[in-house]
Amino acid sequence: MKIVVIQGPNLNMLGVRETNIYGPMKLEQIHAQMKEVAEQNGAEIEFFQSNLEGELVDKIQECYGEANGIIINAAAYTHTSIAIRDAISSVAIPTIEVHISNIHRREEFRKENMIAPVCASSVVGFGPFGYHLAMMGMLQIMNELKAAQEAQARQAK
Ligand code: DQA
């Protein structure tokens, strides 16, 4: 089982940028915690960050046939990117979106969300802990899919 974690623009600045909103934790620390949980659960995990919309689209496309789950924080592109939304629908891989801050309680423009309707779920406003919650959610989705596949295989016999 492979999970790919995709981080959008300015998330490489975590720990420096607006710490009153995003907290003091750096992206590397968040990823180290996720890696530990993935390993404990026998899952492979890969991390990718880009500030460029097209690179994020490319990475989502690369997941096709490679990844079983995507955890994405598309950051500012959440509110604007039809291209990222279409990429997520195209690959049809279970995807969970994360937002460190509660985007519903912030500026009006952050209430627009292009990504959420094509995701299995959204984790919003829990700070960096949201990535851990997304991992738990993804592992649950994977277990349910596996159980459904096994049940189907049993029926086919
Ligand atoms: C964010 C929320 C976005 O509105 C913002 O542009 C970000 C981070 C979050 O994690 O809270 O860059 O996705």
Short mmCIF file of N, CA and C and ligand atoms in Angstrom, two decimals:
data_model
loop_
_atom_site.label_atom_id
_atom_site.label_comp_id
_atom_site.label_asym_id
_atom_site.label_seq_id
_atom_site.Cartn_x
_atom_site.Cartn_y
_atom_site.Cartn_z
N MET A 1 0.84 -1.20 0.00
CA MET A 1 0.00 0.00 0.00
C MET A 1 0.89 1.26 0.00
N LYS A 2 0.59 2.15 -0.94
CA LYS A 2 1.40 3.37 -1.02
C LYS A 2 0.53 4.63 -0.91
N ILE A 3 0.95 5.53 -0.03
CA ILE A 3 0.25 6.80 0.14
C ILE A 3 1.20 7.92 -0.31
N VAL A 4 0.69 8.83 -1.13
CA VAL A 4 1.50 9.98 -1.56
C VAL A 4 0.91 11.24 -0.92
N VAL A 5 1.81 12.00 -0.29
CA VAL A 5 1.41 13.25 0.38
C VAL A 5 1.88 14.41 -0.49
N ILE A 6 0.92 15.22 -0.93
CA ILE A 6 1.23 16.32 -1.87
C ILE A 6 0.95 17.65 -1.19
N GLN A 7 1.97 18.50 -1.15
CA GLN A 7 1.87 19.79 -0.46
C GLN A 7 2.03 20.93 -1.46
N GLY A 8 1.09 21.87 -1.40
CA GLY A 8 1.08 22.98 -2.35
C GLY A 8 1.92 24.17 -1.93
N PRO A 9 1.67 25.31 -2.57
CA PRO A 9 2.53 26.48 -2.43
C PRO A 9 2.61 27.03 -1.00
N ASN A 10 3.80 27.45 -0.66
CA ASN A 10 4.13 28.11 0.62
C ASN A 10 4.11 27.18 1.83
N LEU A 11 3.78 25.92 1.61
CA LEU A 11 3.80 25.00 2.76
C LEU A 11 5.25 24.63 3.13
N ASN A 12 6.18 24.87 2.21
CA ASN A 12 7.60 24.72 2.55
C ASN A 12 8.04 25.80 3.54
N MET A 13 7.18 26.80 3.73
CA MET A 13 7.51 27.91 4.66
C MET A 13 6.90 27.70 6.05
N LEU A 14 6.29 26.53 6.27
CA LEU A 14 5.69 26.28 7.59
C LEU A 14 6.77 26.40 8.67
N GLY A 15 6.38 26.94 9.80
CA GLY A 15 7.34 27.18 10.88
C GLY A 15 7.89 28.59 10.83
N VAL A 16 7.72 29.23 9.65
CA VAL A 16 8.19 30.60 9.44
C VAL A 16 7.00 31.50 9.12
N ARG A 17 6.14 30.98 8.22
CA ARG A 17 5.03 31.81 7.72
C ARG A 17 3.88 31.88 8.74
N GLU A 18 3.37 33.06 8.95
CA GLU A 18 2.17 33.29 9.77
C GLU A 18 1.98 32.23 10.87
N THR A 19 2.92 32.18 11.78
CA THR A 19 2.89 31.12 12.81
C THR A 19 1.67 31.27 13.73
N ASN A 20 1.09 32.47 13.76
CA ASN A 20 -0.15 32.65 14.53
C ASN A 20 -1.31 31.86 13.92
N ILE A 21 -1.23 31.58 12.61
CA ILE A 21 -2.28 30.82 11.92
C ILE A 21 -1.86 29.35 11.77
N TYR A 22 -0.61 29.13 11.33
CA TYR A 22 -0.20 27.78 10.96
C TYR A 22 0.64 27.07 12.02
N GLY A 23 1.06 27.81 13.05
CA GLY A 23 1.84 27.20 14.13
C GLY A 23 3.33 27.13 13.81
N PRO A 24 4.11 26.64 14.77
CA PRO A 24 5.57 26.66 14.64
C PRO A 24 6.18 25.42 13.97
N MET A 25 5.35 24.42 13.70
CA MET A 25 5.90 23.16 13.18
C MET A 25 6.35 23.27 11.74
N LYS A 26 7.51 22.70 11.43
CA LYS A 26 8.01 22.72 10.05
C LYS A 26 7.46 21.52 9.29
N LEU A 27 7.45 21.68 7.96
CA LEU A 27 6.91 20.61 7.10
C LEU A 27 7.66 19.29 7.32
N GLU A 28 8.99 19.39 7.49
CA GLU A 28 9.80 18.18 7.68
C GLU A 28 9.37 17.43 8.94
N GLN A 29 9.00 18.18 9.98
CA GLN A 29 8.57 17.54 11.23
C GLN A 29 7.23 16.83 11.04
N ILE A 30 6.32 17.50 10.30
CA ILE A 30 5.02 16.89 10.01
C ILE A 30 5.23 15.59 9.24
N HIS A 31 6.11 15.66 8.24
CA HIS A 31 6.36 14.48 7.41
C HIS A 31 7.01 13.35 8.20
N ALA A 32 7.91 13.71 9.12
CA ALA A 32 8.58 12.68 9.93
C ALA A 32 7.54 11.93 10.76
N GLN A 33 6.58 12.66 11.32
CA GLN A 33 5.52 12.01 12.12
C GLN A 33 4.66 11.10 11.25
N MET A 34 4.33 11.59 10.04
CA MET A 34 3.49 10.78 9.13
C MET A 34 4.22 9.51 8.72
N LYS A 35 5.53 9.63 8.49
CA LYS A 35 6.34 8.49 8.07
C LYS A 35 6.32 7.41 9.15
N GLU A 36 6.43 7.86 10.39
CA GLU A 36 6.43 6.92 11.51
C GLU A 36 5.11 6.14 11.54
N VAL A 37 4.00 6.85 11.42
CA VAL A 37 2.68 6.20 11.46
C VAL A 37 2.53 5.25 10.26
N ALA A 38 2.99 5.69 9.09
CA ALA A 38 2.89 4.84 7.89
C ALA A 38 3.67 3.55 8.12
N GLU A 39 4.88 3.68 8.63
CA GLU A 39 5.72 2.49 8.85
C GLU A 39 5.07 1.55 9.86
N GLN A 40 4.50 2.13 10.93
CA GLN A 40 3.83 1.30 11.95
C GLN A 40 2.69 0.50 11.33
N ASN A 41 2.12 1.03 10.26
CA ASN A 41 0.96 0.38 9.63
C ASN A 41 1.32 -0.34 8.33
N GLY A 42 2.59 -0.51 8.10
CA GLY A 42 3.05 -1.26 6.93
C GLY A 42 2.75 -0.57 5.61
N ALA A 43 2.64 0.75 5.62
CA ALA A 43 2.35 1.48 4.38
C ALA A 43 3.62 2.21 3.90
N GLU A 44 3.74 2.26 2.58
CA GLU A 44 4.82 3.04 1.98
C GLU A 44 4.32 4.48 1.87
N ILE A 45 5.20 5.46 2.06
CA ILE A 45 4.74 6.85 1.97
C ILE A 45 5.77 7.69 1.22
N GLU A 46 5.26 8.60 0.40
CA GLU A 46 6.15 9.50 -0.37
C GLU A 46 5.65 10.92 -0.17
N PHE A 47 6.58 11.87 -0.12
CA PHE A 47 6.22 13.27 0.10
C PHE A 47 6.65 14.13 -1.09
N PHE A 48 5.81 15.09 -1.43
CA PHE A 48 6.12 15.99 -2.55
C PHE A 48 5.60 17.38 -2.22
N GLN A 49 6.41 18.39 -2.43
CA GLN A 49 5.95 19.78 -2.25
C GLN A 49 6.34 20.58 -3.48
N SER A 50 5.40 21.41 -3.94
CA SER A 50 5.75 22.33 -5.02
C SER A 50 4.96 23.62 -4.88
N ASN A 51 5.57 24.67 -5.37
CA ASN A 51 4.87 25.97 -5.40
C ASN A 51 4.18 26.18 -6.75
N LEU A 52 4.33 25.20 -7.66
CA LEU A 52 3.84 25.38 -9.03
C LEU A 52 2.63 24.48 -9.31
N GLU A 53 1.59 25.09 -9.83
CA GLU A 53 0.34 24.35 -10.09
C GLU A 53 0.56 23.16 -11.02
N GLY A 54 1.28 23.38 -12.12
CA GLY A 54 1.51 22.32 -13.11
C GLY A 54 2.28 21.15 -12.52
N GLU A 55 3.23 21.45 -11.64
CA GLU A 55 3.99 20.36 -11.01
C GLU A 55 3.10 19.54 -10.08
N LEU A 56 2.15 20.20 -9.46
CA LEU A 56 1.21 19.47 -8.59
C LEU A 56 0.31 18.57 -9.44
N VAL A 57 -0.13 19.10 -10.58
CA VAL A 57 -0.94 18.30 -11.52
C VAL A 57 -0.12 17.09 -12.00
N ASP A 58 1.14 17.34 -12.39
CA ASP A 58 2.02 16.25 -12.85
C ASP A 58 2.14 15.17 -11.78
N LYS A 59 2.34 15.60 -10.53
CA LYS A 59 2.54 14.63 -9.44
C LYS A 59 1.28 13.79 -9.23
N ILE A 60 0.12 14.44 -9.29
CA ILE A 60 -1.15 13.69 -9.12
C ILE A 60 -1.27 12.66 -10.25
N GLN A 61 -0.95 13.08 -11.47
CA GLN A 61 -1.03 12.14 -12.61
C GLN A 61 -0.06 10.97 -12.42
N GLU A 62 1.13 11.27 -11.89
CA GLU A 62 2.13 10.20 -11.65
C GLU A 62 1.63 9.17 -10.66
N CYS A 63 0.69 9.56 -9.82
CA CYS A 63 0.15 8.63 -8.81
C CYS A 63 -0.68 7.53 -9.46
N TYR A 64 -1.15 7.79 -10.69
CA TYR A 64 -2.02 6.81 -11.37
C TYR A 64 -1.28 5.48 -11.54
N GLY A 65 -1.88 4.43 -11.03
CA GLY A 65 -1.26 3.10 -11.13
C GLY A 65 -0.12 2.89 -10.15
N GLU A 66 0.21 3.90 -9.37
CA GLU A 66 1.35 3.83 -8.45
C GLU A 66 0.92 3.91 -6.99
N ALA A 67 -0.06 4.80 -6.72
CA ALA A 67 -0.45 5.07 -5.33
C ALA A 67 -1.85 4.53 -5.07
N ASN A 68 -2.07 4.16 -3.82
CA ASN A 68 -3.41 3.71 -3.41
C ASN A 68 -4.20 4.83 -2.75
N GLY A 69 -3.49 5.86 -2.29
CA GLY A 69 -4.17 6.97 -1.64
C GLY A 69 -3.34 8.25 -1.75
N ILE A 70 -4.05 9.38 -1.80
CA ILE A 70 -3.37 10.69 -1.85
C ILE A 70 -3.87 11.53 -0.69
N ILE A 71 -2.93 12.16 0.02
CA ILE A 71 -3.29 13.18 1.01
C ILE A 71 -2.74 14.48 0.46
N ILE A 72 -3.61 15.46 0.27
CA ILE A 72 -3.17 16.70 -0.38
C ILE A 72 -3.58 17.94 0.41
N ASN A 73 -2.64 18.87 0.54
CA ASN A 73 -2.99 20.22 0.96
C ASN A 73 -2.61 21.10 -0.24
N ALA A 74 -3.60 21.44 -1.04
CA ALA A 74 -3.33 22.23 -2.25
C ALA A 74 -3.11 23.71 -1.92
N ALA A 75 -3.18 24.04 -0.62
CA ALA A 75 -2.91 25.41 -0.14
C ALA A 75 -3.75 26.41 -0.94
N ALA A 76 -3.14 27.51 -1.41
CA ALA A 76 -3.93 28.56 -2.07
C ALA A 76 -4.62 28.05 -3.34
N TYR A 77 -4.03 27.02 -3.98
CA TYR A 77 -4.66 26.49 -5.21
C TYR A 77 -6.00 25.81 -4.93
N THR A 78 -6.24 25.46 -3.67
CA THR A 78 -7.54 24.90 -3.28
C THR A 78 -8.68 25.78 -3.79
N HIS A 79 -8.43 27.09 -3.69
CA HIS A 79 -9.50 28.05 -3.93
C HIS A 79 -9.63 28.46 -5.40
N THR A 80 -8.68 28.01 -6.23
CA THR A 80 -8.67 28.50 -7.62
C THR A 80 -8.49 27.42 -8.69
N SER A 81 -7.93 26.26 -8.29
CA SER A 81 -7.39 25.38 -9.35
C SER A 81 -8.36 24.30 -9.85
N ILE A 82 -8.92 24.58 -11.01
CA ILE A 82 -9.75 23.56 -11.68
C ILE A 82 -8.82 22.45 -12.21
N ALA A 83 -7.58 22.82 -12.54
CA ALA A 83 -6.62 21.84 -13.07
C ALA A 83 -6.30 20.78 -12.02
N ILE A 84 -6.10 21.19 -10.78
CA ILE A 84 -5.80 20.22 -9.71
C ILE A 84 -7.04 19.38 -9.42
N ARG A 85 -8.18 20.03 -9.40
CA ARG A 85 -9.44 19.27 -9.21
C ARG A 85 -9.60 18.21 -10.29
N ASP A 86 -9.39 18.59 -11.55
CA ASP A 86 -9.55 17.64 -12.66
C ASP A 86 -8.53 16.51 -12.57
N ALA A 87 -7.32 16.84 -12.12
CA ALA A 87 -6.28 15.80 -11.99
C ALA A 87 -6.72 14.78 -10.95
N ILE A 88 -7.27 15.25 -9.84
CA ILE A 88 -7.72 14.33 -8.78
C ILE A 88 -8.85 13.44 -9.32
N SER A 89 -9.81 14.04 -10.04
CA SER A 89 -10.88 13.19 -10.59
C SER A 89 -10.35 12.23 -11.62
N SER A 90 -9.35 12.66 -12.40
CA SER A 90 -8.83 11.82 -13.48
C SER A 90 -8.22 10.53 -12.96
N VAL A 91 -7.42 10.64 -11.89
CA VAL A 91 -6.71 9.44 -11.43
C VAL A 91 -7.61 8.53 -10.61
N ALA A 92 -8.72 9.08 -10.10
CA ALA A 92 -9.69 8.29 -9.32
C ALA A 92 -9.04 7.48 -8.21
N ILE A 93 -8.14 8.10 -7.48
CA ILE A 93 -7.49 7.47 -6.32
C ILE A 93 -8.10 8.12 -5.08
N PRO A 94 -8.46 7.34 -4.04
CA PRO A 94 -9.02 7.96 -2.84
C PRO A 94 -8.10 9.09 -2.33
N THR A 95 -8.69 10.27 -2.20
CA THR A 95 -7.90 11.46 -1.84
C THR A 95 -8.53 12.16 -0.64
N ILE A 96 -7.68 12.53 0.30
CA ILE A 96 -8.15 13.31 1.46
C ILE A 96 -7.43 14.65 1.41
N GLU A 97 -8.19 15.74 1.52
CA GLU A 97 -7.53 17.05 1.56
C GLU A 97 -7.41 17.52 3.00
N VAL A 98 -6.31 18.20 3.26
CA VAL A 98 -6.02 18.74 4.59
C VAL A 98 -5.87 20.25 4.50
N HIS A 99 -6.41 20.95 5.49
CA HIS A 99 -6.07 22.36 5.69
C HIS A 99 -5.73 22.56 7.14
N ILE A 100 -4.57 23.13 7.36
CA ILE A 100 -4.09 23.33 8.72
C ILE A 100 -5.02 24.30 9.46
N SER A 101 -5.37 25.37 8.78
CA SER A 101 -6.27 26.36 9.38
C SER A 101 -7.72 26.02 9.04
N ASN A 102 -8.63 26.63 9.76
CA ASN A 102 -10.05 26.43 9.44
C ASN A 102 -10.44 27.44 8.35
N ILE A 103 -10.40 26.97 7.10
CA ILE A 103 -10.63 27.87 5.96
C ILE A 103 -12.04 28.46 5.96
N HIS A 104 -12.96 27.85 6.69
CA HIS A 104 -14.33 28.36 6.74
C HIS A 104 -14.48 29.57 7.65
N ARG A 105 -13.48 29.75 8.52
CA ARG A 105 -13.55 30.86 9.47
C ARG A 105 -12.66 32.03 9.07
N ARG A 106 -12.12 31.97 7.85
CA ARG A 106 -11.16 33.00 7.45
C ARG A 106 -11.78 33.91 6.38
N GLU A 107 -10.96 34.44 5.49
CA GLU A 107 -11.46 35.37 4.48
C GLU A 107 -12.50 34.67 3.57
N GLU A 108 -13.37 35.46 2.98
CA GLU A 108 -14.42 34.93 2.09
C GLU A 108 -13.82 34.08 0.96
N PHE A 109 -12.70 34.56 0.37
CA PHE A 109 -12.15 33.86 -0.80
C PHE A 109 -11.68 32.45 -0.45
N ARG A 110 -11.44 32.18 0.84
CA ARG A 110 -11.00 30.83 1.23
C ARG A 110 -12.18 29.87 1.37
N LYS A 111 -13.39 30.40 1.28
CA LYS A 111 -14.58 29.52 1.38
C LYS A 111 -14.83 28.80 0.07
N GLU A 112 -14.34 29.38 -1.02
CA GLU A 112 -14.42 28.70 -2.33
C GLU A 112 -13.45 27.53 -2.30
N ASN A 113 -13.93 26.32 -2.61
CA ASN A 113 -13.05 25.16 -2.58
C ASN A 113 -13.29 24.30 -3.81
N MET A 114 -12.30 24.29 -4.71
CA MET A 114 -12.40 23.53 -5.96
C MET A 114 -12.13 22.05 -5.74
N ILE A 115 -11.40 21.74 -4.66
CA ILE A 115 -10.85 20.39 -4.47
C ILE A 115 -11.81 19.47 -3.71
N ALA A 116 -12.44 20.03 -2.66
CA ALA A 116 -13.24 19.21 -1.73
C ALA A 116 -14.25 18.29 -2.43
N PRO A 117 -14.98 18.78 -3.45
CA PRO A 117 -16.01 17.90 -4.05
C PRO A 117 -15.46 16.65 -4.72
N VAL A 118 -14.16 16.61 -5.04
CA VAL A 118 -13.61 15.40 -5.67
C VAL A 118 -12.77 14.57 -4.68
N CYS A 119 -12.83 14.96 -3.41
CA CYS A 119 -12.07 14.23 -2.39
C CYS A 119 -13.02 13.34 -1.57
N ALA A 120 -12.44 12.26 -1.00
CA ALA A 120 -13.23 11.39 -0.14
C ALA A 120 -13.62 12.15 1.12
N SER A 121 -12.72 13.01 1.58
CA SER A 121 -12.97 13.72 2.82
C SER A 121 -12.04 14.93 2.95
N SER A 122 -12.41 15.83 3.86
CA SER A 122 -11.56 17.00 4.15
C SER A 122 -11.30 17.06 5.65
N VAL A 123 -10.07 17.39 6.01
CA VAL A 123 -9.71 17.61 7.42
C VAL A 123 -9.28 19.06 7.53
N VAL A 124 -9.99 19.81 8.33
CA VAL A 124 -9.83 21.26 8.32
C VAL A 124 -9.72 21.81 9.74
N GLY A 125 -8.72 22.64 9.98
CA GLY A 125 -8.70 23.44 11.22
C GLY A 125 -8.12 22.77 12.45
N PHE A 126 -7.46 21.62 12.28
CA PHE A 126 -6.86 20.94 13.44
C PHE A 126 -5.38 21.26 13.59
N GLY A 127 -4.88 22.23 12.84
CA GLY A 127 -3.44 22.48 12.86
C GLY A 127 -2.72 21.31 12.21
N PRO A 128 -1.41 21.16 12.45
CA PRO A 128 -0.65 20.08 11.83
C PRO A 128 -1.18 18.69 12.19
N PHE A 129 -1.90 18.59 13.32
CA PHE A 129 -2.50 17.30 13.72
C PHE A 129 -3.46 16.78 12.65
N GLY A 130 -3.97 17.69 11.82
CA GLY A 130 -4.87 17.30 10.74
C GLY A 130 -4.23 16.29 9.79
N TYR A 131 -2.91 16.37 9.62
CA TYR A 131 -2.23 15.41 8.74
C TYR A 131 -2.29 14.00 9.35
N HIS A 132 -2.18 13.95 10.68
CA HIS A 132 -2.26 12.66 11.37
C HIS A 132 -3.68 12.10 11.22
N LEU A 133 -4.67 12.98 11.38
CA LEU A 133 -6.06 12.53 11.23
C LEU A 133 -6.30 12.03 9.80
N ALA A 134 -5.72 12.73 8.84
CA ALA A 134 -5.87 12.31 7.44
C ALA A 134 -5.23 10.94 7.22
N MET A 135 -4.09 10.71 7.86
CA MET A 135 -3.42 9.40 7.77
C MET A 135 -4.32 8.31 8.32
N MET A 136 -4.92 8.58 9.48
CA MET A 136 -5.82 7.61 10.11
C MET A 136 -7.01 7.32 9.17
N GLY A 137 -7.55 8.39 8.61
CA GLY A 137 -8.68 8.26 7.68
C GLY A 137 -8.29 7.45 6.46
N MET A 138 -7.10 7.72 5.95
CA MET A 138 -6.64 7.02 4.74
C MET A 138 -6.45 5.54 5.03
N LEU A 139 -5.87 5.21 6.18
CA LEU A 139 -5.66 3.80 6.54
C LEU A 139 -7.01 3.08 6.66
N GLN A 140 -7.99 3.79 7.21
CA GLN A 140 -9.34 3.24 7.34
C GLN A 140 -9.94 2.96 5.95
N ILE A 141 -9.81 3.94 5.04
CA ILE A 141 -10.32 3.77 3.67
C ILE A 141 -9.65 2.55 3.01
N MET A 142 -8.32 2.44 3.19
CA MET A 142 -7.57 1.32 2.60
C MET A 142 -8.07 -0.02 3.14
N ASN A 143 -8.29 -0.05 4.48
CA ASN A 143 -8.78 -1.30 5.10
C ASN A 143 -10.15 -1.68 4.56
N GLU A 144 -11.02 -0.68 4.42
CA GLU A 144 -12.37 -0.95 3.92
C GLU A 144 -12.32 -1.45 2.48
N LEU A 145 -11.46 -0.84 1.66
CA LEU A 145 -11.34 -1.26 0.26
C LEU A 145 -10.83 -2.70 0.18
N LYS A 146 -9.83 -3.00 1.03
CA LYS A 146 -9.25 -4.34 1.04
C LYS A 146 -10.31 -5.36 1.43
N ALA A 147 -11.09 -5.04 2.47
CA ALA A 147 -12.14 -5.96 2.93
C ALA A 147 -13.18 -6.18 1.82
N ALA A 148 -13.54 -5.11 1.11
CA ALA A 148 -14.52 -5.22 0.02
C ALA A 148 -13.97 -6.09 -1.11
N GLN A 149 -12.67 -5.90 -1.43
CA GLN A 149 -12.06 -6.70 -2.51
C GLN A 149 -12.01 -8.18 -2.13
N GLU A 150 -11.69 -8.44 -0.84
CA GLU A 150 -11.62 -9.83 -0.38
C GLU A 150 -12.99 -10.49 -0.42
N ALA A 151 -14.02 -9.73 -0.05
CA ALA A 151 -15.38 -10.26 -0.06
C ALA A 151 -15.81 -10.58 -1.50
N GLN A 152 -15.42 -9.70 -2.43
CA GLN A 152 -15.74 -9.91 -3.85
C GLN A 152 -15.04 -11.17 -4.37
N ALA A 153 -13.78 -11.34 -3.99
CA ALA A 153 -13.00 -12.50 -4.42
C ALA A 153 -13.63 -13.77 -3.89
N ARG A 154 -14.10 -13.73 -2.65
CA ARG A 154 -14.75 -14.91 -2.05
C ARG A 154 -16.02 -15.27 -2.82
N GLN A 155 -16.78 -14.23 -3.20
CA GLN A 155 -18.04 -14.45 -3.94
C GLN A 155 -17.78 -15.05 -5.31
N ALA A 156 -16.69 -14.64 -5.93
CA ALA A 156 -16.36 -15.09 -7.29
C ALA A 156 -15.96 -16.55 -7.33
N LYS A 157 -15.57 -17.09 -6.17
CA LYS A 157 -15.11 -18.51 -6.13
C LYS A 157 -16.25 -19.50 -6.32
C1 DQA B 1 -4.14 26.28 3.83
C2 DQA B 1 -5.27 27.30 3.71
C3 DQA B 1 -5.17 28.06 2.40
O1 DQA B 1 -6.23 28.99 2.31
C4 DQA B 1 -3.87 28.80 2.32
O2 DQA B 1 -3.75 29.47 1.08
C5 DQA B 1 -2.69 27.94 2.59
C6 DQA B 1 -2.78 26.92 3.64
C7 DQA B 1 -4.14 25.56 5.19
O3 DQA B 1 -3.48 24.55 5.30
O4 DQA B 1 -4.77 26.04 6.14
O5 DQA B 1 -1.63 28.14 2.03
O6 DQA B 1 -4.33 25.28 2.84
#
